[in-house]
């Protein structure tokens, strides 16, 4: 690896996880890590709304050559909206379910995410993190699947697992969240409500935006910040569980502690990004227990390092070199060494 810093340990051997279960890891955390604080929760809503307002003001007033900076800042601020909704989806924002649902829907509507669709699919990811054949977030194709894929699927997969990783979450959003076949019959009524909310929002929002600002206004005020958000959505979710030495495993060998504690990556980003995105990159404790609110993640992470540091993956720092490591190597599932690259497959 060329971009590793602040190492804890090398990736632990899978056998190191056999003597501990996830409940033991969760019980090692103090109760403060799980306590909800309404003031802190709503302060994050205020911060995200204020940051987005600042970003949209900059978009409205900035000369053309500064628009990319304004778009990127606003997209980062909108990522904070998603992170608060993420807490709502895990019921760690408020004690009342209706509050979680209302805030989650409200903050996800401008991103065109149906809240319950995302919540249910994301819960599946937590249950099956890095489980080959089951995880729905950045699961690599096996060699057999890649070889059998049609030319269009293969071309698309090569782009998204390579230099166009930052568009991966757009495909995830479009292909999974609006298809009722991805949800159990008992959940489809809630999913339909969320999809309807997105449809109504879009039917009102886009004609209004076009009326006042034209087609360019849709690009300027919505599309470009939305793509900035998806840059972070793709990057964060990819780095959370994908490095050349982090192994996906099929069900018989899959281990919850290895996946959630050892297969989840703590990556440090510039402080302004972590502030606007509410520490979502302090991600190991979130996979140990989804009941930890985002404002308690750093406290929980410190306790995990103290008690289970030998089972945690080395810490990373966000950089172009790190993303190149992932984009150049993490392509096709390999049962012994996690991944093989497209070049290896084509040259074999």
XYZ file of C-alpha atoms in Angstrom:
348
model
C 0.000 0.000 0.000
C 1.311 3.460 -0.879
C -1.043 5.630 1.129
C -1.058 4.164 4.615
C -0.548 6.295 7.694
C -1.191 6.023 11.440
C -0.979 2.231 11.419
C -2.601 0.173 14.104
C -1.631 -3.241 12.788
C -1.451 -5.022 9.494
C -4.705 -6.627 8.413
C -5.338 -9.335 11.046
C -5.404 -12.953 9.987
C -8.934 -14.357 9.795
C -8.167 -16.817 12.584
C -7.691 -13.946 15.032
C -11.445 -13.313 15.030
C -12.561 -16.818 15.948
C -12.349 -16.323 19.730
C -14.586 -13.251 20.027
C -18.144 -12.432 19.014
C -19.639 -9.084 18.075
C -21.826 -8.892 21.199
C -18.687 -8.991 23.347
C -17.213 -6.097 21.369
C -20.425 -4.081 21.745
C -20.586 -4.736 25.500
C -17.045 -3.386 25.878
C -18.246 0.105 24.915
C -19.425 2.441 27.695
C -23.098 3.381 27.820
C -22.294 7.001 26.924
C -21.528 5.882 23.378
C -25.182 4.942 22.834
C -26.849 7.895 24.561
C -28.887 10.204 22.316
C -28.536 13.946 22.843
C -31.287 16.009 21.196
C -29.236 19.197 21.372
C -26.291 17.635 19.549
C -28.552 15.923 17.020
C -30.437 19.087 16.074
C -27.236 21.131 16.110
C -26.044 18.921 13.266
C -29.229 19.639 11.342
C -28.666 23.385 11.825
C -25.025 23.096 10.743
C -25.940 21.170 7.591
C -28.750 23.542 6.612
C -26.539 26.593 7.234
C -23.644 25.107 5.254
C -25.925 24.285 2.323
C -27.429 27.801 2.423
C -23.922 29.251 2.337
C -23.056 26.994 -0.581
C -26.139 27.911 -2.601
C -25.493 31.583 -1.903
C -21.984 31.128 -3.255
C -23.364 29.383 -6.356
C -25.774 32.268 -6.964
C -23.143 34.995 -6.546
C -19.857 33.416 -7.660
C -18.311 34.248 -11.048
C -18.251 31.309 -13.455
C -14.629 30.398 -12.713
C -15.394 29.886 -9.000
C -18.488 27.770 -9.563
C -16.637 24.426 -9.302
C -15.495 25.371 -5.785
C -19.008 26.437 -4.815
C -20.473 23.225 -6.277
C -17.980 21.058 -4.426
C -18.571 22.820 -1.106
C -22.338 22.581 -1.508
C -22.142 18.896 -2.466
C -20.098 18.280 0.679
C -22.679 20.138 2.764
C -25.454 18.014 1.228
C -23.502 14.925 2.243
C -24.032 16.141 5.802
C -27.795 16.112 5.130
C -27.478 12.489 4.123
C -25.457 11.617 7.233
C -28.125 13.074 9.540
C -30.745 11.100 7.592
C -28.441 8.098 7.987
C -28.744 8.458 11.761
C -32.515 8.690 11.300
C -32.508 5.478 9.297
C -30.736 3.683 12.119
C -33.090 5.260 14.692
C -30.137 6.900 16.433
C -31.243 10.501 15.755
C -34.363 10.633 17.966
C -36.246 8.344 20.335
C -39.530 8.695 18.462
C -39.736 6.747 15.222
C -41.951 9.322 13.518
C -39.326 12.012 14.158
C -36.648 9.834 12.588
C -38.884 9.151 9.587
C -39.909 12.796 9.142
C -36.376 14.203 9.393
C -34.959 11.385 7.273
C -37.483 11.911 4.495
C -37.066 15.700 4.574
C -33.286 15.653 4.318
C -33.182 12.986 1.625
C -35.809 14.540 -0.668
C -33.452 17.112 -2.300
C -31.098 14.205 -3.049
C -34.022 12.246 -4.578
C -33.424 9.348 -2.211
C -36.528 7.425 -1.081
C -35.853 7.178 2.637
C -37.341 3.782 3.437
C -35.824 2.247 0.285
C -32.390 3.385 1.343
C -32.952 2.452 5.004
C -33.930 -1.143 4.235
C -31.166 -1.709 1.690
C -28.632 -0.169 4.038
C -29.744 -2.408 6.903
C -29.090 -5.352 4.580
C -25.563 -4.046 4.007
C -24.960 -3.945 7.754
C -26.180 -7.492 8.253
C -24.054 -8.811 5.364
C -21.045 -6.477 5.339
C -18.344 -7.863 3.031
C -20.259 -11.107 2.589
C -19.688 -12.215 -0.982
C -22.966 -12.872 -2.748
C -25.015 -10.870 -0.225
C -23.576 -7.393 0.427
C -25.176 -4.725 -1.766
C -22.441 -2.085 -1.403
C -19.347 -2.403 -3.616
C -19.385 -6.196 -3.720
C -16.804 -7.293 -6.333
C -17.705 -9.627 -9.160
C -16.223 -13.092 -9.042
C -14.051 -14.175 -11.925
C -16.882 -16.371 -13.225
C -19.379 -13.484 -13.085
C -16.971 -11.092 -14.782
C -16.106 -13.568 -17.533
C -19.786 -14.313 -18.218
C -20.841 -10.638 -18.223
C -21.952 -8.994 -21.436
C -19.763 -6.349 -23.046
C -21.822 -3.403 -21.737
C -21.903 -4.667 -18.151
C -18.213 -5.487 -18.280
C -17.341 -2.043 -19.662
C -19.466 -0.312 -17.021
C -18.049 -2.410 -14.196
C -14.480 -1.666 -15.299
C -15.179 2.074 -15.290
C -16.908 2.132 -11.889
C -14.271 -0.075 -10.246
C -11.556 2.081 -11.821
C -11.089 5.799 -12.413
C -14.851 6.536 -12.418
C -15.426 5.130 -8.911
C -16.943 8.496 -7.950
C -20.047 7.729 -10.033
C -20.675 4.354 -8.404
C -23.337 5.569 -5.992
C -25.338 7.113 -8.853
C -25.824 3.644 -10.315
C -26.578 2.214 -6.874
C -29.229 4.909 -6.324
C -30.855 4.476 -9.719
C -30.833 0.688 -9.994
C -31.760 -0.419 -6.473
C -33.864 2.137 -4.637
C -36.877 2.395 -6.958
C -37.310 -1.302 -7.745
C -39.929 -2.913 -5.500
C -38.502 -6.349 -6.285
C -35.595 -5.503 -3.977
C -37.886 -5.391 -0.937
C -39.891 -7.949 1.012
C -43.681 -7.730 0.542
C -44.118 -6.594 4.154
C -41.884 -3.548 3.473
C -43.239 -2.501 0.102
C -45.970 -0.206 1.463
C -43.377 1.942 3.245
C -41.119 1.903 0.207
C -43.991 3.080 -1.985
C -44.604 6.006 0.380
C -40.964 7.070 0.127
C -40.876 6.715 -3.648
C -44.110 8.707 -3.909
C -42.601 11.445 -1.714
C -39.606 11.687 -4.052
C -41.868 11.751 -7.119
C -44.043 14.535 -5.679
C -40.999 16.542 -4.637
C -39.459 16.199 -8.104
C -42.759 17.083 -9.819
C -42.942 20.319 -7.831
C -39.280 21.236 -7.490
C -37.918 20.857 -11.011
C -40.663 22.741 -12.910
C -40.386 25.558 -10.355
C -36.609 25.677 -10.694
C -36.844 25.664 -14.488
C -39.478 28.417 -14.422
C -37.268 30.755 -12.380
C -33.786 29.797 -13.571
C -34.133 27.828 -16.814
C -32.462 24.541 -17.702
C -29.077 25.993 -16.805
C -30.443 26.666 -13.336
C -31.170 22.945 -12.882
C -27.580 22.168 -13.824
C -26.150 25.013 -11.762
C -28.218 24.735 -8.595
C -29.099 21.049 -8.459
C -27.179 18.711 -10.775
C -23.634 19.842 -10.030
C -24.021 19.930 -6.217
C -25.824 16.584 -6.465
C -22.855 15.107 -8.339
C -20.558 16.606 -5.698
C -22.588 14.789 -3.076
C -22.311 11.550 -5.055
C -18.539 11.992 -5.258
C -18.405 11.761 -1.471
C -21.125 9.126 -1.245
C -19.171 6.906 -3.651
C -15.798 7.643 -2.083
C -16.884 7.180 1.523
C -18.764 3.932 0.953
C -15.984 2.509 -1.210
C -13.185 3.292 1.248
C -15.244 2.093 4.241
C -14.760 -1.562 3.282
C -12.490 -1.757 0.234
C -8.716 -2.030 0.297
C -6.427 -4.505 -1.483
C -6.081 -6.570 1.718
C -9.707 -6.515 2.958
C -11.362 -9.801 2.113
C -14.951 -10.492 1.122
C -15.995 -13.985 2.222
C -18.785 -16.353 1.266
C -21.290 -17.298 3.959
C -19.648 -20.451 5.360
C -16.417 -18.567 6.156
C -17.937 -15.141 6.832
C -17.333 -13.804 10.358
C -19.201 -10.805 11.781
C -16.281 -9.539 13.875
C -13.867 -9.789 10.964
C -16.280 -7.923 8.680
C -17.505 -5.222 11.039
C -14.455 -4.620 13.247
C -11.535 -5.767 11.088
C -12.993 -5.154 7.632
C -14.194 -1.597 8.212
C -11.725 1.208 7.552
C -11.107 4.338 9.591
C -9.976 6.966 7.080
C -9.024 10.526 8.021
C -10.153 13.345 5.719
C -9.478 17.109 5.890
C -11.123 18.491 9.005
C -13.639 20.708 7.185
C -14.942 17.659 5.322
C -15.268 15.612 8.488
C -17.097 18.508 10.168
C -19.592 18.999 7.335
C -20.075 15.235 7.003
C -20.518 14.652 10.741
C -17.677 12.149 11.257
C -19.223 9.452 9.073
C -15.661 8.363 8.280
C -15.149 7.319 11.888
C -16.870 4.237 10.619
C -15.655 1.249 12.621
C -17.896 1.886 15.658
C -20.881 2.394 13.372
C -20.412 -1.136 12.058
C -19.910 -2.525 15.520
C -23.296 -1.032 16.500
C -25.661 1.090 14.415
C -27.140 2.421 17.657
C -24.223 4.820 18.156
C -25.197 8.383 17.100
C -22.758 10.123 14.773
C -21.697 12.628 17.476
C -20.508 9.716 19.674
C -18.481 7.910 17.009
C -15.122 9.380 18.045
C -15.661 8.410 21.683
C -16.593 4.869 20.668
C -13.646 4.632 18.279
C -11.205 5.543 21.040
C -12.568 2.726 23.223
C -12.442 0.226 20.361
C -8.807 1.090 19.676
C -7.984 0.671 23.347
C -9.724 -2.699 23.707
C -9.600 -4.249 20.234
C -6.858 -2.417 18.374
C -5.115 -5.681 17.497
C -8.187 -6.758 15.498
C -8.712 -3.459 13.690
C -7.387 -2.584 10.271
C -4.643 -0.006 9.987
C -5.913 3.542 9.756
C -5.777 5.384 6.447
C -5.542 8.979 5.307
C -7.508 10.133 2.288
C -5.268 10.884 -0.668
C -5.029 10.439 -4.411
C -2.536 7.618 -3.817
C -5.052 5.762 -1.636
C -7.767 6.050 -4.271
C -5.307 4.901 -6.953
C -4.478 1.831 -4.880
C -8.170 0.954 -4.755
C -8.953 1.879 -8.366
C -5.950 0.004 -9.755
C -6.220 -3.198 -7.697
C -9.657 -3.826 -6.146
C -11.426 -5.282 -9.158
C -12.222 -9.013 -9.166
C -12.877 -11.141 -6.081
C -10.072 -13.529 -5.169
C -10.661 -16.136 -2.416
C -7.089 -16.091 -1.068
C -5.806 -12.548 -1.580
C -9.019 -10.501 -1.646
C -8.678 -9.038 -5.153
C -7.089 -9.439 -8.528
C -6.887 -6.594 -11.018
C -8.430 -6.406 -14.467
C -4.913 -6.488 -15.924
C -4.131 -9.752 -14.133
C -7.337 -11.337 -15.385
C -6.815 -10.211 -18.972
C -3.202 -11.300 -19.024
C -3.776 -14.708 -17.446
